[in-house]
PDB file of C-alpha atoms and ligand atoms in Angstrom:
ATOM      1  CA  MET A 280    -113.071  14.185 105.546  1.00 31.00           C
ATOM      2  CA  PRO A 281    -115.858  17.086 104.704  1.00 34.00           C
ATOM      3  CA  ALA A 282    -118.728  15.363 103.000  1.00 32.00           C
ATOM      4  CA  ASN A 283    -118.498  17.545  99.912  1.00 31.00           C
ATOM      5  CA  ALA A 284    -114.548  16.818  99.674  1.00 30.00           C
ATOM      6  CA  GLY A 285    -114.003  15.588  96.050  1.00 27.00           C
ATOM      7  CA  ILE A 286    -116.890  17.546  94.688  1.00 27.00           C
ATOM      8  CA  PHE A 287    -116.368  20.306  92.763  1.00 31.00           C
ATOM      9  CA  HIS A 288    -117.993  22.133  89.976  1.00 31.00           C
ATOM     10  CA  SER A 289    -118.394  20.291  86.532  1.00 32.00           C
ATOM     11  CA  ASN A 290    -116.670  22.702  84.453  1.00 40.00           C
ATOM     12  CA  CYS A 291    -113.757  23.486  86.384  1.00 38.00           C
ATOM     13  CA  THR A 292    -110.533  20.583  87.963  1.00 43.00           C
ATOM     14  CA  PRO A 293    -110.285  21.026  91.545  1.00 44.00           C
ATOM     15  CA  ASN A 294    -107.044  23.712  91.672  1.00 45.00           C
ATOM     16  CA  GLU A 295    -109.606  26.060  89.366  1.00 45.00           C
ATOM     17  CA  CYS A 296    -111.923  25.708  91.581  1.00 47.00           C
ATOM     18  CA  ASP A 297    -109.263  26.659  94.404  1.00 53.00           C
ATOM     19  CA  ASN A 298    -108.926  30.081  92.528  1.00 64.00           C
ATOM     20  CA  MET A 299    -113.073  30.316  92.031  1.00 57.00           C
ATOM     21  CA  ASP A 300    -112.898  30.678  95.609  1.00 92.00           C
ATOM     22  CA  GLN A 301    -110.398  33.382  95.496  1.00 93.00           C
ATOM     23  CA  SER A 302    -112.187  35.657  93.134  1.00 95.00           C
ATOM     24  CA  ALA A 303    -114.980  35.376  95.299  1.00 96.00           C
ATOM     25  CA  LYS A 304    -113.215  36.146  97.736  1.00 97.00           C
ATOM     26  CA  LYS A 305    -111.473  39.142  96.257  1.00 98.00           C
ATOM     27  CA  LEU A 306    -115.172  40.225  94.988  1.00 98.00           C
ATOM     28  CA  ASN A 307    -116.356  40.489  98.723  1.00 98.00           C
ATOM     29  CA  THR A 308    -113.929  41.672  99.916  1.00 98.00           C
ATOM     30  CA  ALA A 309    -113.944  44.729  96.937  1.00 98.00           C
ATOM     31  CA  LYS A 310    -117.215  45.247  98.320  1.00 98.00           C
ATOM     32  CA  ALA A 311    -117.184  45.734 101.859  1.00 98.00           C
ATOM     33  CA  SER A 312    -114.861  48.528 100.888  1.00 98.00           C
ATOM     34  CA  LEU A 313    -117.626  50.398  98.698  1.00 98.00           C
ATOM     35  CA  GLU A 314    -120.096  51.020 102.373  1.00 97.00           C
ATOM     36  CA  TYR A 315    -116.635  54.318 102.373  1.00 98.00           C
ATOM     37  CA  ILE A 316    -117.365  56.305  99.653  1.00 98.00           C
ATOM     38  CA  GLN A 317    -118.584  58.964 100.550  1.00 98.00           C
ATOM     39  CA  ASP A 318    -120.131  61.757  98.344  1.00 98.00           C
ATOM     40  CA  GLY A 319    -118.363  64.963  97.293  1.00 98.00           C
ATOM     41  CA  MET A 320    -114.476  62.065  98.138  1.00 98.00           C
ATOM     42  CA  VAL A 321    -111.760  62.083  96.367  1.00 98.00           C
ATOM     43  CA  LEU A 322    -110.726  58.779  95.952  1.00 98.00           C
ATOM     44  CA  GLY A 323    -107.602  56.869  95.517  1.00 98.00           C
ATOM     45  CA  VAL A 324    -107.515  53.566  93.978  1.00 99.00           C
ATOM     46  CA  GLY A 325    -104.621  50.527  94.611  1.00 98.00           C
ATOM     47  CA  THR A 326    -103.440  48.395  91.448  1.00 98.00           C
ATOM     48  CA  GLY A 327    -103.755  44.239  90.974  1.00 98.00           C
ATOM     49  CA  SER A 328    -106.641  41.864  90.415  1.00 98.00           C
ATOM     50  CA  THR A 329    -108.550  42.744  93.878  1.00 98.00           C
ATOM     51  CA  VAL A 330    -108.166  46.216  93.374  1.00 98.00           C
ATOM     52  CA  ASN A 331    -109.719  45.286  89.548  1.00 98.00           C
ATOM     53  CA  ILE A 332    -112.560  43.059  91.118  1.00 98.00           C
ATOM     54  CA  LEU A 333    -113.634  46.894  92.470  1.00 98.00           C
ATOM     55  CA  ILE A 334    -112.844  49.133  89.541  1.00 98.00           C
ATOM     56  CA  ASP A 335    -115.144  46.562  87.763  1.00 98.00           C
ATOM     57  CA  LEU A 336    -117.585  47.847  91.099  1.00 98.00           C
ATOM     58  CA  LEU A 337    -116.929  52.063  90.723  1.00 98.00           C
ATOM     59  CA  PRO A 338    -119.317  53.205  88.141  1.00 98.00           C
ATOM     60  CA  ALA A 339    -122.465  52.174  90.915  1.00 98.00           C
ATOM     61  CA  PHE A 340    -121.052  55.063  92.710  1.00 97.00           C
ATOM     62  CA  ARG A 341    -120.081  57.575  89.477  1.00 97.00           C
ATOM     63  CA  ASN A 342    -121.892  59.504  91.276  1.00 97.00           C
ATOM     64  CA  LYS A 343    -120.288  60.056  94.631  1.00 98.00           C
ATOM     65  CA  ILE A 344    -117.447  59.907  93.292  1.00 98.00           C
ATOM     66  CA  GLU A 345    -116.189  64.208  92.874  1.00 98.00           C
ATOM     67  CA  ALA A 346    -111.928  62.941  91.445  1.00 98.00           C
ATOM     68  CA  VAL A 347    -110.596  59.827  90.787  1.00 98.00           C
ATOM     69  CA  VAL A 348    -107.047  59.168  91.237  1.00 98.00           C
ATOM     70  CA  SER A 349    -104.269  56.521  90.590  1.00 98.00           C
ATOM     71  CA  SER A 350    -101.313  54.381  90.916  1.00 98.00           C
ATOM     72  CA  SER A 351    -100.448  53.309  88.352  1.00 98.00           C
ATOM     73  CA  VAL A 352    -101.021  53.948  84.398  1.00 98.00           C
ATOM     74  CA  GLU A 353    -102.650  49.396  84.686  1.00 98.00           C
ATOM     75  CA  THR A 354    -105.400  51.026  86.559  1.00 98.00           C
ATOM     76  CA  LYS A 355    -105.808  54.224  84.730  1.00 98.00           C
ATOM     77  CA  ALA A 356    -106.414  52.338  81.595  1.00 98.00           C
ATOM     78  CA  ARG A 357    -108.824  49.943  83.684  1.00 98.00           C
ATOM     79  CA  LEU A 358    -110.389  52.823  85.356  1.00 98.00           C
ATOM     80  CA  GLU A 359    -110.960  54.709  81.783  1.00 98.00           C
ATOM     81  CA  GLN A 360    -112.563  52.313  81.016  1.00 98.00           C
ATOM     82  CA  HIS A 361    -115.570  52.918  82.553  1.00 98.00           C
ATOM     83  CA  SER A 362    -115.236  56.023  81.817  1.00 98.00           C
ATOM     84  CA  PHE A 363    -113.963  57.211  84.593  1.00 98.00           C
ATOM     85  CA  LYS A 364    -111.672  61.147  84.063  1.00 98.00           C
ATOM     86  CA  VAL A 365    -108.563  60.340  86.610  1.00 98.00           C
ATOM     87  CA  SER A 366    -107.132  62.899  87.630  1.00 98.00           C
ATOM     88  CA  LEU A 367    -103.745  63.562  88.584  1.00 98.00           C
ATOM     89  CA  LEU A 368    -102.323  63.659  92.281  1.00 98.00           C
ATOM     90  CA  ASN A 369    -100.519  67.032  91.936  1.00 98.00           C
ATOM     91  CA  GLN A 370    -104.618  68.559  91.031  1.00 97.00           C
ATOM     92  CA  VAL A 371    -106.346  67.200  93.903  1.00 97.00           C
ATOM     93  CA  GLY A 372    -104.137  67.632  96.590  1.00 93.00           C
ATOM     94  CA  ASP A 373    -105.869  65.240  99.480  1.00 94.00           C
ATOM     95  CA  VAL A 374    -107.032  62.019  98.985  1.00 98.00           C
ATOM     96  CA  ASP A 375    -110.325  61.641 101.519  1.00 98.00           C
ATOM     97  CA  LEU A 376    -110.028  57.323 100.945  1.00 98.00           C
ATOM     98  CA  TYR A 377    -107.583  54.470  98.821  1.00 99.00           C
ATOM     99  CA  ILE A 378    -108.179  51.795  98.731  1.00 99.00           C
ATOM    100  CA  ASP A 379    -105.451  49.005  96.900  1.00 99.00           C
ATOM    101  CA  GLY A 380    -105.020  46.014  97.973  1.00 98.00           C
ATOM    102  CA  ALA A 381    -101.659  44.393  99.347  1.00 98.00           C
ATOM    103  CA  ASP A 382     -99.444  40.671  98.561  1.00 98.00           C
ATOM    104  CA  GLU A 383     -99.322  40.183 103.099  1.00 98.00           C
ATOM    105  CA  ALA A 384    -101.097  41.727 106.029  1.00 98.00           C
ATOM    106  CA  THR A 385    -100.752  41.069 109.492  1.00 98.00           C
ATOM    107  CA  LYS A 386    -102.670  41.794 112.201  1.00 98.00           C
ATOM    108  CA  HIS A 387    -100.726  45.646 112.896  1.00 98.00           C
ATOM    109  CA  LEU A 388    -102.514  46.687 109.115  1.00 98.00           C
ATOM    110  CA  HIS A 389     -98.763  46.491 108.528  1.00 98.00           C
ATOM    111  CA  LEU A 390     -98.379  45.077 104.754  1.00 98.00           C
ATOM    112  CA  ILE A 391     -96.351  44.606 102.174  1.00 98.00           C
ATOM    113  CA  LYS A 392     -96.613  45.316  98.448  1.00 98.00           C
ATOM    114  CA  GLY A 393     -96.161  45.868  95.481  1.00 98.00           C
ATOM    115  CA  GLY A 394     -96.308  42.991  93.635  1.00 98.00           C
ATOM    116  CA  GLY A 395     -97.329  44.237  90.909  1.00 98.00           C
ATOM    117  CA  GLY A 396     -94.961  46.468  91.200  1.00 98.00           C
ATOM    118  CA  ALA A 397     -96.967  49.866  91.267  1.00 98.00           C
ATOM    119  CA  LEU A 398     -95.277  50.093  95.573  1.00 98.00           C
ATOM    120  CA  THR A 399     -93.662  54.083  94.589  1.00 99.00           C
ATOM    121  CA  ARG A 400     -97.198  55.725  92.754  1.00 98.00           C
ATOM    122  CA  GLU A 401     -99.021  53.591  95.876  1.00 98.00           C
ATOM    123  CA  LYS A 402     -96.906  54.239  98.857  1.00 98.00           C
ATOM    124  CA  VAL A 403     -97.541  58.318  97.312  1.00 98.00           C
ATOM    125  CA  LEU A 404    -101.265  57.780  97.883  1.00 98.00           C
ATOM    126  CA  ALA A 405    -101.551  55.820 100.961  1.00 98.00           C
ATOM    127  CA  GLY A 406     -99.127  58.898 102.316  1.00 98.00           C
ATOM    128  CA  ALA A 407    -101.658  61.386 100.665  1.00 98.00           C
ATOM    129  CA  ALA A 408    -104.810  59.596 102.002  1.00 98.00           C
ATOM    130  CA  HIS A 409    -107.143  60.465 105.056  1.00 98.00           C
ATOM    131  CA  LYS A 410    -107.945  56.974 104.651  1.00 98.00           C
ATOM    132  CA  PHE A 411    -106.303  53.987 103.265  1.00 99.00           C
ATOM    133  CA  ILE A 412    -108.427  50.530 102.767  1.00 98.00           C
ATOM    134  CA  CYS A 413    -106.554  47.317 101.791  1.00 99.00           C
ATOM    135  CA  ILE A 414    -109.025  44.664 101.142  1.00 98.00           C
ATOM    136  CA  ILE A 415    -107.687  41.401 101.134  1.00 98.00           C
ATOM    137  CA  ASP A 416    -108.111  37.782 100.555  1.00 98.00           C
ATOM    138  CA  ASP A 417    -107.664  35.787 104.007  1.00 97.00           C
ATOM    139  CA  SER A 418    -104.480  33.897 102.446  1.00 97.00           C
ATOM    140  CA  LYS A 419    -102.652  36.861 102.671  1.00 98.00           C
ATOM    141  CA  LEU A 420    -102.741  36.785 106.220  1.00 98.00           C
ATOM    142  CA  VAL A 421     -99.764  36.946 108.015  1.00 98.00           C
ATOM    143  CA  SER A 422     -98.216  36.850 111.300  1.00 98.00           C
ATOM    144  CA  THR A 423     -94.715  37.941 110.246  1.00 98.00           C
ATOM    145  CA  LEU A 424     -93.869  40.116 106.956  1.00 98.00           C
ATOM    146  CA  GLY A 425     -91.515  38.266 104.583  1.00 97.00           C
ATOM    147  CA  THR A 426     -92.425  35.165 103.286  1.00 98.00           C
ATOM    148  CA  PHE A 427     -93.563  37.256 100.046  1.00 98.00           C
ATOM    149  CA  PRO A 428     -90.455  38.163  98.541  1.00 98.00           C
ATOM    150  CA  LEU A 429     -90.237  41.732  99.777  1.00 98.00           C
ATOM    151  CA  PRO A 430     -90.251  44.398  96.592  1.00 98.00           C
ATOM    152  CA  ILE A 431     -88.135  47.009  95.723  1.00 98.00           C
ATOM    153  CA  GLU A 432     -87.525  49.338  93.681  1.00 98.00           C
ATOM    154  CA  VAL A 433     -84.544  51.356  92.358  1.00 98.00           C
ATOM    155  CA  ILE A 434     -82.762  53.478  90.112  1.00 98.00           C
ATOM    156  CA  PRO A 435     -81.091  51.460  87.612  1.00 98.00           C
ATOM    157  CA  MET A 436     -77.769  52.485  88.125  1.00 98.00           C
ATOM    158  CA  ALA A 437     -77.681  51.093  91.034  1.00 98.00           C
ATOM    159  CA  GLN A 438     -78.928  48.064  90.754  1.00 98.00           C
ATOM    160  CA  SER A 439     -75.868  45.368  92.225  1.00 98.00           C
ATOM    161  CA  PHE A 440     -75.389  48.269  94.519  1.00 98.00           C
ATOM    162  CA  VAL A 441     -78.428  47.622  96.128  1.00 98.00           C
ATOM    163  CA  ALA A 442     -77.971  44.154  95.168  1.00 98.00           C
ATOM    164  CA  ARG A 443     -75.147  43.586  97.195  1.00 98.00           C
ATOM    165  CA  GLN A 444     -76.453  45.877 100.257  1.00 98.00           C
ATOM    166  CA  LEU A 445     -79.111  43.532 100.673  1.00 98.00           C
ATOM    167  CA  VAL A 446     -77.131  40.721 100.663  1.00 98.00           C
ATOM    168  CA  LYS A 447     -75.425  41.959 103.564  1.00 96.00           C
ATOM    169  CA  LEU A 448     -78.434  41.911 105.237  1.00 95.00           C
ATOM    170  CA  ARG A 449     -79.117  38.203 104.657  1.00 95.00           C
ATOM    171  CA  GLY A 450     -81.351  38.804 102.055  1.00 97.00           C
ATOM    172  CA  HIS A 451     -81.551  37.009  98.510  1.00 98.00           C
ATOM    173  CA  PRO A 452     -82.515  39.889  95.930  1.00 98.00           C
ATOM    174  CA  ILE A 453     -83.813  38.035  92.350  1.00 98.00           C
ATOM    175  CA  TRP A 454     -83.553  41.559  89.440  1.00 98.00           C
ATOM    176  CA  ARG A 455     -87.610  41.036  88.424  1.00 98.00           C
ATOM    177  CA  GLU A 456     -86.050  41.028  84.715  1.00 97.00           C
ATOM    178  CA  ASN A 457     -87.707  41.833  81.731  1.00 97.00           C
ATOM    179  CA  PHE A 458     -90.072  45.019  84.165  1.00 98.00           C
ATOM    180  CA  VAL A 459     -89.996  48.451  83.495  1.00 98.00           C
ATOM    181  CA  THR A 460     -92.284  50.508  86.387  1.00 98.00           C
ATOM    182  CA  ASP A 461     -94.510  53.120  85.689  1.00 98.00           C
ATOM    183  CA  ASN A 462     -91.153  55.089  87.112  1.00 98.00           C
ATOM    184  CA  GLY A 463     -88.883  54.093  84.604  1.00 98.00           C
ATOM    185  CA  ASN A 464     -87.420  51.741  87.281  1.00 98.00           C
ATOM    186  CA  HIS A 465     -86.696  48.686  88.270  1.00 98.00           C
ATOM    187  CA  ILE A 466     -87.326  46.057  91.469  1.00 98.00           C
ATOM    188  CA  LEU A 467     -85.333  43.709  93.110  1.00 98.00           C
ATOM    189  CA  ASP A 468     -87.530  41.123  95.426  1.00 98.00           C
ATOM    190  CA  VAL A 469     -85.605  40.067  98.459  1.00 98.00           C
ATOM    191  CA  HIS A 470     -86.022  36.429  99.436  1.00 98.00           C
ATOM    192  CA  ASN A 471     -85.562  35.065 102.652  1.00 94.00           C
ATOM    193  CA  LEU A 472     -85.830  38.191 104.968  1.00 93.00           C
ATOM    194  CA  THR A 473     -87.821  37.586 108.090  1.00 89.00           C
ATOM    195  CA  ILE A 474     -89.903  41.115 108.351  1.00 97.00           C
ATOM    196  CA  SER A 475     -89.813  40.910 112.114  1.00 96.00           C
ATOM    197  CA  ASN A 476     -89.721  44.739 112.897  1.00 98.00           C
ATOM    198  CA  PRO A 477     -91.689  46.916 109.732  1.00 98.00           C
ATOM    199  CA  LEU A 478     -90.767  50.215 111.275  1.00 98.00           C
ATOM    200  CA  GLU A 479     -86.938  49.199 111.452  1.00 98.00           C
ATOM    201  CA  MET A 480     -86.145  47.014 108.673  1.00 98.00           C
ATOM    202  CA  GLU A 481     -88.363  49.926 106.125  1.00 98.00           C
ATOM    203  CA  THR A 482     -86.630  53.000 107.546  1.00 98.00           C
ATOM    204  CA  GLN A 483     -82.903  51.009 107.295  1.00 98.00           C
ATOM    205  CA  LEU A 484     -84.603  50.302 104.049  1.00 98.00           C
ATOM    206  CA  ASN A 485     -84.811  53.597 102.987  1.00 98.00           C
ATOM    207  CA  GLN A 486     -81.417  54.767 103.681  1.00 98.00           C
ATOM    208  CA  LEU A 487     -80.038  52.784 101.072  1.00 98.00           C
ATOM    209  CA  PRO A 488     -78.652  55.353  98.343  1.00 98.00           C
ATOM    210  CA  GLY A 489     -80.205  54.626  94.656  1.00 98.00           C
ATOM    211  CA  VAL A 490     -83.126  52.910  96.536  1.00 98.00           C
ATOM    212  CA  ILE A 491     -87.187  54.656  95.550  1.00 98.00           C
ATOM    213  CA  THR A 492     -89.232  52.599  97.329  1.00 98.00           C
ATOM    214  CA  VAL A 493     -89.822  49.803 100.212  1.00 98.00           C
ATOM    215  CA  GLY A 494     -92.440  47.229  99.564  1.00 98.00           C
ATOM    216  CA  ILE A 495     -93.238  47.283 103.855  1.00 99.00           C
ATOM    217  CA  PHE A 496     -95.858  49.916 104.438  1.00 99.00           C
ATOM    218  CA  SER A 497     -95.745  50.527 108.292  1.00 98.00           C
ATOM    219  CA  HIS A 498     -94.820  54.002 109.014  1.00 98.00           C
ATOM    220  CA  ARG A 499     -97.586  53.844 106.193  1.00 98.00           C
ATOM    221  CA  PRO A 500     -99.939  51.321 108.009  1.00 98.00           C
ATOM    222  CA  ALA A 501    -103.323  50.824 106.604  1.00 98.00           C
ATOM    223  CA  ASP A 502    -105.845  52.410 108.631  1.00 98.00           C
ATOM    224  CA  ILE A 503    -108.798  49.211 108.123  1.00 98.00           C
ATOM    225  CA  LEU A 504    -108.021  46.412 106.417  1.00 98.00           C
ATOM    226  CA  ILE A 505    -110.823  43.820 105.487  1.00 98.00           C
ATOM    227  CA  ILE A 506    -110.442  40.473 104.631  1.00 98.00           C
ATOM    228  CA  ALA A 507    -112.882  37.852 102.878  1.00 97.00           C
ATOM    229  CA  ASP A 508    -112.588  34.637 103.843  1.00 96.00           C
ATOM    230  CA  ASP A 509    -114.512  31.090 103.808  1.00 94.00           C
ATOM    231  CA  SER A 510    -117.338  32.717 106.428  1.00 93.00           C
ATOM    232  CA  GLY A 511    -117.825  36.759 104.605  1.00 96.00           C
ATOM    233  CA  VAL A 512    -115.561  39.265 105.512  1.00 97.00           C
ATOM    234  CA  ARG A 513    -114.481  40.159 108.672  1.00 97.00           C
ATOM    235  CA  LYS A 514    -112.316  44.130 109.788  1.00 98.00           C
ATOM    236  CA  ILE A 515    -109.325  44.957 111.411  1.00 98.00           C
ATOM    237  CA  GLY A 516    -108.858  48.597 112.216  1.00 98.00           C
ATOM    238  CA  GLN A 517    -111.192  51.771 112.308  1.00 95.00           C
TER     239      GLN A 517
HETATM  240  C1  LIG B 837     -99.209  45.825  92.796  1.00 54.37           C
HETATM  241  C2  LIG B 837     -99.592  45.345  94.538  1.00 54.37           C
HETATM  242  C3  LIG B 837    -100.651  44.836  94.940  1.00 54.37           C
HETATM  243  O1  LIG B 837    -101.329  45.518  95.998  1.00 54.37           O
HETATM  244  C4  LIG B 837    -100.828  43.605  95.870  1.00 54.37           C
HETATM  245  O2  LIG B 837     -99.654  43.386  94.505  1.00 54.37           O
HETATM  246  C5  LIG B 837    -101.928  42.904  95.014  1.00 54.37           C
HETATM  247  O3  LIG B 837    -102.117  42.437  93.813  1.00 54.37           O
HETATM  248  P1  LIG B 837    -103.271  41.053  93.909  1.00 54.37           P
HETATM  249  O4  LIG B 837    -104.918  41.870  93.995  1.00 54.37           O
HETATM  250  O5  LIG B 837    -103.400  40.684  92.481  1.00 54.37           O
HETATM  251  O6  LIG B 837    -102.908  39.867  94.254  1.00 54.37           O
HETATM  252  O7  LIG B 837     -99.436  46.131  95.494  1.00 54.37           O
HETATM  253  O8  LIG B 837     -97.861  46.505  93.756  1.00 54.37           O
END
């Protein structure tokens, strides 16, 4: 048993302290991504709790950032709280650097994204980006994608049809109730998928009529994965 077993901050339970550890890792991975911001860049900003920490660090880099583009309404609001003027992708052309989190990632830089429901705009920004940096804590690094239920954005009228096709592929789709994406669509979270070939599965699911976006990011993987663990951060990719 480690020497500090059972010792925790006086103002939190062991469980809460675990969460605090995860917050510290999120802060570390977000901080490590800042070194990639260079003068005059168009910066794309992802969505989620890890990215929220990044956004709170961005004001110190305001002078370097030429324009900022958001992957969601939520992120846009947080950027605006920090007095950033948020541009539309159509106004800026390509994105120099896109920074976002993920729900799962492999050492091959393939990802599952969409836990926050912003996968479509996230995939567009990743596709438009010259460099895509994914920031995660080590709990999200997996050998095979699929333990995290795969989010798929569908147009509402196709939801049941797409769900039936997913069952034929041995998935177990669950409709994300009371949730509408920024694009006015629905999300199916697909359980029970072992995604041993992400490229093939992303292609296959993209073919289903009514599917807007599949939360597998393998055809456009991250370029760099920054992983925060107990000992600091490490990077995969370049
Ligand atoms: C949102 C996403 C997020 O990147 C993903 O859900 C990770 O979020 P968090 O940093 O809160 O764990 O894909 O659609």
